Coordinates of C-alpha atoms and ligand atoms in Angstrom, one line a residue:
M591 CA 96.7 127.2 133.1
D592 CA 100.2 127.2 131.7
K593 CA 101.2 129.3 128.7
V594 CA 101.2 126.6 126.1
R595 CA 97.7 125.4 127.2
S596 CA 96.2 128.8 127.2
H597 CA 97.5 129.4 123.7
E598 CA 96.0 126.1 122.6
Q599 CA 92.7 127.0 124.2
S600 CA 92.6 130.4 122.5
K601 CA 92.7 128.6 119.2
L602 CA 89.7 126.4 119.9
P603 CA 87.2 127.0 117.1
A604 CA 83.5 127.2 117.8
T605 CA 82.6 124.7 115.0
L606 CA 84.5 122.3 112.8
E607 CA 83.7 124.4 109.7
Q608 CA 85.4 127.4 111.4
C609 CA 88.5 125.4 112.3
R610 CA 91.8 127.1 111.4
R611 CA 94.0 125.0 113.6
C612 CA 96.0 124.0 110.4
D613 CA 96.1 125.3 106.9
L614 CA 94.2 122.6 105.1
W615 CA 90.8 124.4 105.2
E616 CA 92.2 127.0 102.7
H617 CA 92.1 124.6 99.7
A618 CA 89.2 122.4 100.8
T619 CA 85.6 122.9 99.8
Q620 CA 84.4 122.2 103.4
A621 CA 85.2 120.3 106.5
V622 CA 83.8 116.8 106.5
P623 CA 82.4 115.8 109.9
G624 CA 81.7 112.2 111.0
V625 CA 78.3 110.6 110.5
G626 CA 76.4 107.9 112.3
P627 CA 74.2 107.1 115.2
A628 CA 74.6 109.1 118.5
R629 CA 75.4 105.9 120.4
A630 CA 77.2 103.7 117.8
R631 CA 79.1 100.9 119.4
I632 CA 81.7 100.8 116.5
M633 CA 83.5 103.9 115.2
L634 CA 85.5 103.6 112.0
V635 CA 88.3 106.2 111.6
G636 CA 89.7 106.8 108.1
E637 CA 92.5 109.1 107.0
Q638 CA 90.9 112.2 105.5
P639 CA 88.1 113.0 103.1
G640 CA 88.9 112.4 99.4
D641 CA 88.0 114.4 96.4
Q642 CA 84.3 113.3 96.3
E643 CA 83.9 113.5 100.1
D644 CA 85.2 117.1 100.0
V645 CA 82.5 118.0 97.5
E646 CA 79.7 116.2 99.1
G647 CA 80.6 116.9 102.7
L648 CA 80.2 113.2 103.8
P649 CA 82.9 110.6 104.7
F650 CA 83.5 107.5 102.5
V651 CA 81.2 108.3 99.6
G652 CA 83.9 107.8 96.9
P653 CA 85.8 104.7 95.6
A654 CA 87.4 103.9 99.0
G655 CA 83.9 104.1 100.5
A656 CA 82.5 101.7 97.9
L657 CA 85.2 99.2 98.9
L658 CA 84.5 99.8 102.5
D659 CA 80.7 99.2 101.9
K660 CA 81.5 95.9 100.3
A661 CA 83.8 94.8 103.2
L662 CA 81.2 95.9 105.8
A663 CA 78.5 93.9 104.0
E664 CA 80.8 90.8 103.8
A665 CA 81.6 91.2 107.5
G666 CA 77.9 91.4 108.4
V667 CA 78.3 95.0 109.8
N668 CA 75.5 97.4 109.0
R669 CA 77.0 100.6 107.7
A670 CA 74.0 102.7 109.1
G671 CA 74.8 101.3 112.6
V672 CA 78.4 102.5 112.8
Y673 CA 79.9 105.9 113.2
L674 CA 82.2 106.9 110.3
T675 CA 84.8 109.6 110.5
N676 CA 88.3 110.6 109.6
A677 CA 91.5 111.5 111.5
V678 CA 91.8 114.7 109.5
K679 CA 88.6 116.5 108.5
H680 CA 89.8 118.6 105.5
F681 CA 90.9 117.2 102.1
K682 CA 94.6 117.6 101.5
W683 CA 95.5 117.6 97.9
E684 CA 97.8 118.8 95.1
P685 CA 96.9 119.7 91.5
R686 CA 97.8 117.3 88.8
G687 CA 96.4 118.6 85.5
K688 CA 92.7 119.0 86.1
R689 CA 92.6 116.5 88.9
R690 CA 93.1 117.0 92.7
L691 CA 95.5 114.3 93.9
H692 CA 95.3 113.1 97.5
K693 CA 98.3 114.0 99.7
T694 CA 98.9 112.2 103.0
P695 CA 98.4 114.6 106.0
A696 CA 101.5 115.6 107.9
Q697 CA 101.9 114.8 111.6
K698 CA 101.2 118.5 112.5
E699 CA 97.9 118.3 110.7
I700 CA 96.9 115.0 112.3
A701 CA 97.8 116.5 115.7
A702 CA 95.9 119.7 115.0
C703 CA 92.8 117.8 114.1
H704 CA 92.9 115.3 116.9
L705 CA 90.7 117.6 119.0
W706 CA 87.8 116.8 116.7
L707 CA 88.3 113.1 117.0
E708 CA 88.5 113.4 120.8
E709 CA 85.2 115.3 120.7
E710 CA 83.6 112.5 118.6
L711 CA 85.0 109.8 120.9
A712 CA 83.6 111.6 124.0
R713 CA 80.2 112.1 122.4
I714 CA 79.7 108.7 120.8
Q715 CA 81.5 106.6 123.4
P716 CA 82.1 103.6 121.0
E717 CA 83.2 100.3 122.5
V718 CA 85.4 99.5 119.5
V719 CA 87.4 101.8 117.3
V720 CA 88.6 100.5 113.9
A721 CA 91.6 102.4 112.6
L722 CA 91.7 102.3 108.9
G723 CA 95.3 102.7 108.0
G724 CA 98.4 104.4 109.5
T725 CA 97.1 108.0 109.8
A726 CA 94.0 106.8 111.7
L727 CA 96.1 104.6 114.0
K728 CA 98.5 107.5 114.8
S729 CA 95.6 109.8 115.6
V730 CA 93.7 107.2 117.7
L731 CA 96.8 106.4 119.7
Q732 CA 98.1 109.9 119.7
D733 CA 101.5 108.4 118.8
S734 CA 103.2 109.7 115.7
G735 CA 105.5 106.6 115.7
A736 CA 102.7 104.0 115.7
T737 CA 103.0 101.6 112.8
M738 CA 100.4 99.3 111.3
K739 CA 102.9 96.5 111.5
S740 CA 103.1 96.6 115.3
F741 CA 99.3 96.9 115.9
M742 CA 97.6 94.9 113.1
D743 CA 98.0 91.4 114.5
A744 CA 95.3 91.5 117.2
P745 CA 92.8 93.9 118.7
F746 CA 94.1 95.8 121.7
Q747 CA 92.8 98.0 124.5
H748 CA 93.5 101.7 124.5
E749 CA 92.0 104.2 126.9
G750 CA 89.2 101.8 128.0
R751 CA 88.1 100.7 124.5
W752 CA 89.0 98.1 121.9
V753 CA 91.1 99.2 118.9
V754 CA 91.3 97.1 115.7
A755 CA 93.8 98.2 113.2
V756 CA 93.3 97.3 109.5
Y757 CA 94.5 98.5 106.2
H758 CA 92.9 101.6 104.6
P759 CA 90.5 100.7 101.8
S760 CA 92.5 102.8 99.4
F761 CA 95.5 100.5 100.1
A762 CA 93.4 97.5 99.1
L763 CA 92.3 99.3 95.9
R764 CA 95.8 100.4 94.9
A765 CA 98.0 97.5 95.9
R766 CA 100.4 96.3 93.2
D767 CA 98.8 93.0 92.1
E768 CA 95.6 91.2 92.4
A769 CA 96.8 88.8 95.2
S770 CA 98.0 91.7 97.4
R771 CA 94.7 93.6 96.8
R772 CA 92.7 90.5 97.8
R773 CA 94.9 89.9 100.9
A774 CA 94.5 93.5 102.0
Y775 CA 90.8 93.4 101.5
Q776 CA 90.5 90.2 103.5
V777 CA 92.4 91.9 106.4
I778 CA 89.7 94.7 106.4
V779 CA 86.8 92.2 106.3
D780 CA 88.4 90.1 109.1
G781 CA 89.0 93.2 111.2
L782 CA 85.4 94.4 110.8
R783 CA 84.1 91.0 111.8
Q784 CA 86.4 91.1 114.9
A785 CA 85.1 94.6 115.7
L786 CA 81.5 93.3 115.6
R787 CA 82.3 90.4 117.8
L788 CA 84.1 92.7 120.4
A789 CA 81.2 95.1 120.3
D790 CA 78.7 92.3 121.0
K791 CA 80.9 90.9 123.8
V792 CA 81.2 94.3 125.6
R793 CA 77.5 95.0 125.4
Ligands
LIG1823 N1 89.4 108.0 102.5 C1 89.3 108.3 103.8 O1 90.2 108.0 104.6 N2 88.2 108.8 104.3 C2 87.2 109.2 103.5 O2 86.2 109.7 104.0 C3 87.3 108.8 102.1 C4 88.4 108.3 101.7

């Protein structure tokens, strides 16, 4: 084993909750693991837990989760049948008055946390991965230069499985005007429909 690898190995934590591979744990309530069936055919990957997820210890239970639920229902995808997780498992935030404001994870944090996504991919073996936004896409592809623009047009194959890239639900919530919000939401619904079709096809 070379020096870099043995150093990396020595930092392998026993559990997600004990993970200290980056500093985000220090200001988070807890690590938020993925949830879903042991053999889900579709895995949805978000960015990182938000304020509510950090407190409850579950992914997508806040406002972005509510929009995702709506999109899943519209696409005919059963939320209980998919595996839901995040590229980064601790909430990154900065104080703003009494509120905790979301901060986008840095590349080094995405890379440090990739180990946990790999573990989930190996364990669940989904046929289709839906990357919700740029952070998820970078992590799924392990490519810090990956952009939504280049990958959102059509599903593609990566490491033997389908990947569908769509906007993050928070983007659809926060887009400037109503028309942009509606467009972004529709991209998410269409992507989820596509994921379902692909999962059915591969079966
Ligand atoms: N946004 C995410 O990316 N993940 C969550 O779990 C919640 C909000």
